[in-house]
């Protein structure tokens, strides 16, 4: 089975919004592989973050892929806006609309990679019939809606199940929630190759610390110094 490279995706939900462009530049320079964009609507999840207009405003400050996680419902009506705003990967939740297959087709028709997110209580079996229509599976290791939560240990078992379902397909397996240098090795061993980290990178919002924190997570996940 091919091994996909470890990628670190800092979540700008934990960035200092008063200087968001500078924060994105800092994680780019610090070694981020993806820029993880968490979009919340106050309906599907109990918080509101920002929309496509804000994301579009920071698109020009980095060439790194925008990994957009839509915690919104319904999602279909906004896919074109996020695609036009510079998203490279658009991930929707399995429960975000009545027709998951149609939504994934719509994302790909926009020329973007399509992802599906699984909440802690959502089984991997929910995506078994669309697995050939996705480019990324996102396992939530916290309940979505807030940053700074602790990793749910059961997520490791779900990662193993998702990895088994993916098999040899060229699909990234991403994990989001409570990711730190302390648990990155266990997460990678369970099969994840894209690690989203928010507060463990942005804590204190001191740009001089970001590169070291990104490197620490990568080193722990890969078992080698970056």
Tab-separated table of C-alpha atoms in Angstrom:
chain	number	residue	atom	x	y	z
A	1	UNK	CA	0.000	0.000	0.000
A	2	UNK	CA	1.518	3.381	-0.997
A	3	UNK	CA	2.547	5.677	1.847
A	4	UNK	CA	1.337	9.245	1.473
A	5	UNK	CA	3.595	12.016	2.814
A	6	UNK	CA	2.857	13.650	6.153
A	7	UNK	CA	1.413	17.122	5.754
A	8	UNK	CA	0.881	19.686	8.513
A	9	UNK	CA	-2.133	21.973	8.123
A	10	UNK	CA	-2.242	24.808	10.675
A	11	UNK	CA	-5.822	25.932	11.314
A	12	UNK	CA	-6.200	29.696	11.042
A	13	UNK	CA	-9.199	29.500	13.369
A	14	UNK	CA	-6.622	29.940	16.146
A	15	UNK	CA	-4.784	32.795	14.418
A	16	UNK	CA	-4.926	36.443	15.467
A	17	UNK	CA	-7.697	37.718	13.210
A	18	UNK	CA	-6.558	41.318	13.613
A	19	UNK	CA	-3.486	40.456	11.531
A	20	UNK	CA	-4.656	37.415	9.649
A	21	UNK	CA	-2.588	38.022	6.540
A	22	UNK	CA	0.606	38.216	8.580
A	23	UNK	CA	-0.346	35.062	10.480
A	24	UNK	CA	-0.803	33.163	7.216
A	25	UNK	CA	2.545	34.425	5.935
A	26	UNK	CA	4.172	33.271	9.174
A	27	UNK	CA	2.878	29.691	9.007
A	28	UNK	CA	3.749	29.560	5.323
A	29	UNK	CA	7.321	30.564	6.111
A	30	UNK	CA	7.278	28.228	9.110
A	31	UNK	CA	6.750	25.127	7.004
A	32	UNK	CA	2.985	24.638	6.739
A	33	UNK	CA	2.001	22.297	3.915
A	34	UNK	CA	-1.645	23.383	3.814
A	35	UNK	CA	-3.537	26.367	5.199
A	36	UNK	CA	-6.550	24.889	6.987
A	37	UNK	CA	-9.594	27.146	6.775
A	38	UNK	CA	-12.360	26.333	9.268
A	39	UNK	CA	-15.718	27.795	8.243
A	40	UNK	CA	-18.503	27.727	10.857
A	41	UNK	CA	-22.077	28.905	10.474
A	42	UNK	CA	-23.552	28.932	13.990
A	43	UNK	CA	-26.124	26.410	12.774
A	44	UNK	CA	-24.364	23.152	11.926
A	45	UNK	CA	-21.878	23.931	14.711
A	46	UNK	CA	-22.303	26.227	17.741
A	47	UNK	CA	-19.964	28.987	16.565
A	48	UNK	CA	-19.451	31.431	13.700
A	49	UNK	CA	-16.048	32.042	12.126
A	50	UNK	CA	-15.845	33.657	8.683
A	51	UNK	CA	-16.859	33.115	5.090
A	52	UNK	CA	-15.535	33.114	1.552
A	53	UNK	CA	-14.910	36.881	1.466
A	54	UNK	CA	-12.379	36.702	4.309
A	55	UNK	CA	-10.750	33.639	2.820
A	56	UNK	CA	-10.449	35.344	-0.563
A	57	UNK	CA	-8.782	38.356	1.094
A	58	UNK	CA	-5.869	36.219	2.325
A	59	UNK	CA	-5.532	34.072	-0.791
A	60	UNK	CA	-2.934	36.406	-2.268
A	61	UNK	CA	-0.502	36.140	0.658
A	62	UNK	CA	0.424	32.476	0.123
A	63	UNK	CA	0.683	29.888	-2.628
A	64	UNK	CA	0.109	27.008	-0.217
A	65	UNK	CA	-3.064	24.976	-0.811
A	66	UNK	CA	-6.176	26.168	1.002
A	67	UNK	CA	-7.711	23.181	2.793
A	68	UNK	CA	-11.250	24.447	3.416
A	69	UNK	CA	-13.379	22.666	6.010
A	70	UNK	CA	-17.016	23.678	5.716
A	71	UNK	CA	-18.814	23.155	9.022
A	72	UNK	CA	-21.978	24.523	7.503
A	73	UNK	CA	-25.364	23.198	6.490
A	74	UNK	CA	-26.600	23.335	3.831
A	75	UNK	CA	-23.244	23.494	2.071
A	76	UNK	CA	-24.136	23.191	-1.609
A	77	UNK	CA	-25.185	26.809	-2.056
A	78	UNK	CA	-21.741	28.054	-0.987
A	79	UNK	CA	-19.434	25.675	-2.826
A	80	UNK	CA	-18.985	27.964	-5.834
A	81	UNK	CA	-18.144	30.933	-3.587
A	82	UNK	CA	-15.359	29.060	-1.818
A	83	UNK	CA	-14.060	27.643	-5.081
A	84	UNK	CA	-13.945	31.145	-6.575
A	85	UNK	CA	-12.318	32.467	-3.405
A	86	UNK	CA	-9.295	30.226	-3.825
A	87	UNK	CA	-10.051	26.906	-2.109
A	88	UNK	CA	-7.998	23.963	-3.341
A	89	UNK	CA	-9.705	21.294	-1.233
A	90	UNK	CA	-13.319	21.634	-0.089
A	91	UNK	CA	-14.462	19.302	2.669
A	92	UNK	CA	-18.088	18.967	3.682
A	93	UNK	CA	-19.636	16.935	6.472
A	94	UNK	CA	-21.473	13.745	5.657
A	95	UNK	CA	-24.604	15.245	7.252
A	96	UNK	CA	-24.337	18.691	5.625
A	97	UNK	CA	-26.952	18.016	2.962
A	98	UNK	CA	-29.439	15.434	1.751
A	99	UNK	CA	-27.350	14.162	-1.178
A	100	UNK	CA	-23.695	13.646	-0.299
A	101	UNK	CA	-22.807	12.085	-3.641
A	102	UNK	CA	-24.264	15.045	-5.541
A	103	UNK	CA	-22.365	17.494	-3.334
A	104	UNK	CA	-19.070	15.721	-3.962
A	105	UNK	CA	-19.755	15.760	-7.688
A	106	UNK	CA	-20.415	19.503	-7.480
A	107	UNK	CA	-17.069	20.144	-5.752
A	108	UNK	CA	-15.171	18.189	-8.373
A	109	UNK	CA	-17.094	19.911	-11.170
A	110	UNK	CA	-15.718	23.184	-9.795
A	111	UNK	CA	-12.217	21.820	-10.331
A	112	UNK	CA	-11.482	21.279	-6.645
A	113	UNK	CA	-10.539	18.263	-4.557
A	114	UNK	CA	-13.470	16.894	-2.581
A	115	UNK	CA	-13.366	15.856	1.058
A	116	UNK	CA	-15.826	14.360	3.536
A	117	UNK	CA	-15.658	14.993	7.279
A	118	UNK	CA	-16.844	12.525	9.921
A	119	UNK	CA	-17.992	13.806	13.305
A	120	UNK	CA	-17.084	11.744	16.391
A	121	UNK	CA	-20.448	9.927	16.328
A	122	UNK	CA	-20.535	9.466	12.539
A	123	UNK	CA	-19.411	5.966	11.502
A	124	UNK	CA	-16.907	5.348	8.734
A	125	UNK	CA	-19.592	3.266	7.031
A	126	UNK	CA	-21.391	6.533	6.199
A	127	UNK	CA	-18.933	7.112	3.353
A	128	UNK	CA	-18.350	3.591	2.060
A	129	UNK	CA	-20.606	4.145	-0.961
A	130	UNK	CA	-18.935	7.421	-1.974
A	131	UNK	CA	-15.317	6.552	-1.196
A	132	UNK	CA	-14.390	6.546	-4.901
A	133	UNK	CA	-15.686	10.112	-5.206
A	134	UNK	CA	-13.478	11.688	-2.536
A	135	UNK	CA	-9.906	12.924	-2.428
A	136	UNK	CA	-9.740	13.355	1.341
A	137	UNK	CA	-11.397	11.860	4.416
A	138	UNK	CA	-11.376	14.038	7.524
A	139	UNK	CA	-11.826	12.335	10.892
A	140	UNK	CA	-12.888	14.799	13.573
A	141	UNK	CA	-11.090	14.042	16.822
A	142	UNK	CA	-13.147	16.642	18.710
A	143	UNK	CA	-16.740	17.766	18.370
A	144	UNK	CA	-16.629	20.533	15.761
A	145	UNK	CA	-17.344	24.132	16.642
A	146	UNK	CA	-14.553	25.335	18.909
A	147	UNK	CA	-10.764	25.345	18.963
A	148	UNK	CA	-8.651	24.208	21.876
A	149	UNK	CA	-10.499	20.972	22.675
A	150	UNK	CA	-8.833	17.753	23.816
A	151	UNK	CA	-8.267	14.851	21.433
A	152	UNK	CA	-10.883	12.083	21.653
A	153	UNK	CA	-8.896	8.805	21.915
A	154	UNK	CA	-11.531	6.771	20.050
A	155	UNK	CA	-10.581	8.765	16.952
A	156	UNK	CA	-7.533	6.502	16.596
A	157	UNK	CA	-9.771	3.486	16.029
A	158	UNK	CA	-11.822	5.449	13.512
A	159	UNK	CA	-8.657	6.450	11.664
A	160	UNK	CA	-7.697	2.790	11.374
A	161	UNK	CA	-11.163	1.962	10.025
A	162	UNK	CA	-11.009	4.827	7.532
A	163	UNK	CA	-7.549	3.779	6.412
A	164	UNK	CA	-8.805	0.249	5.807
A	165	UNK	CA	-11.697	1.584	3.735
A	166	UNK	CA	-9.351	3.797	1.699
A	167	UNK	CA	-7.019	0.904	0.984
A	168	UNK	CA	-4.709	1.655	-1.939
A	169	UNK	CA	-6.818	4.542	-3.250
A	170	UNK	CA	-4.972	7.886	-3.626
A	171	UNK	CA	-6.959	9.516	-0.827
A	172	UNK	CA	-5.552	11.629	1.988
A	173	UNK	CA	-6.631	10.802	5.545
A	174	UNK	CA	-6.833	13.916	7.684
A	175	UNK	CA	-7.411	14.374	11.413
A	176	UNK	CA	-8.636	17.563	13.071
A	177	UNK	CA	-8.902	18.359	16.766
A	178	UNK	CA	-6.514	18.311	19.688
A	179	UNK	CA	-3.473	17.430	17.555
A	180	UNK	CA	-0.146	18.064	19.302
A	181	UNK	CA	3.436	16.885	19.106
A	182	UNK	CA	2.585	14.525	21.979
A	183	UNK	CA	-0.022	12.536	20.041
A	184	UNK	CA	1.143	13.023	16.449
A	185	UNK	CA	3.019	9.702	16.380
A	186	UNK	CA	-0.042	7.708	17.456
A	187	UNK	CA	-2.168	9.599	14.919
A	188	UNK	CA	0.253	8.857	12.080
A	189	UNK	CA	0.541	5.220	13.152
A	190	UNK	CA	-3.264	4.971	12.916
A	191	UNK	CA	-3.071	6.006	9.278
A	192	UNK	CA	-3.496	9.777	9.093
A	193	UNK	CA	-1.166	11.700	6.802
A	194	UNK	CA	-2.663	15.209	7.087
A	195	UNK	CA	-2.584	16.662	10.601
A	196	UNK	CA	-4.591	19.787	11.355
A	197	UNK	CA	-3.308	21.744	14.344
A	198	UNK	CA	-4.707	24.990	15.685
A	199	UNK	CA	-3.962	26.049	19.237
A	200	UNK	CA	-0.876	23.822	19.453
A	201	UNK	CA	0.708	25.988	16.752
A	202	UNK	CA	-0.892	29.390	17.313
A	203	UNK	CA	-0.958	29.492	21.144
A	204	UNK	CA	0.232	32.915	22.227
A	205	UNK	CA	0.111	34.136	18.600
A	206	UNK	CA	3.861	34.644	18.557
A	207	UNK	CA	4.960	34.150	14.964
A	208	UNK	CA	8.514	33.364	16.050
A	209	UNK	CA	7.271	30.088	17.590
A	210	UNK	CA	5.301	28.729	14.639
A	211	UNK	CA	8.138	27.111	12.704
A	212	UNK	CA	9.359	25.215	15.756
A	213	UNK	CA	5.888	23.973	16.599
A	214	UNK	CA	5.163	22.854	13.051
A	215	UNK	CA	8.520	21.067	12.942
A	216	UNK	CA	7.863	19.368	16.295
A	217	UNK	CA	4.551	17.928	15.087
A	218	UNK	CA	6.123	16.790	11.833
A	219	UNK	CA	9.099	15.223	13.613
A	220	UNK	CA	6.809	13.372	16.016
A	221	UNK	CA	4.569	12.130	13.188
A	222	UNK	CA	7.399	11.010	10.919
A	223	UNK	CA	9.903	9.924	13.540
A	224	UNK	CA	12.611	12.054	12.007
A	225	UNK	CA	13.871	15.604	12.323
A	226	UNK	CA	12.371	17.914	9.698
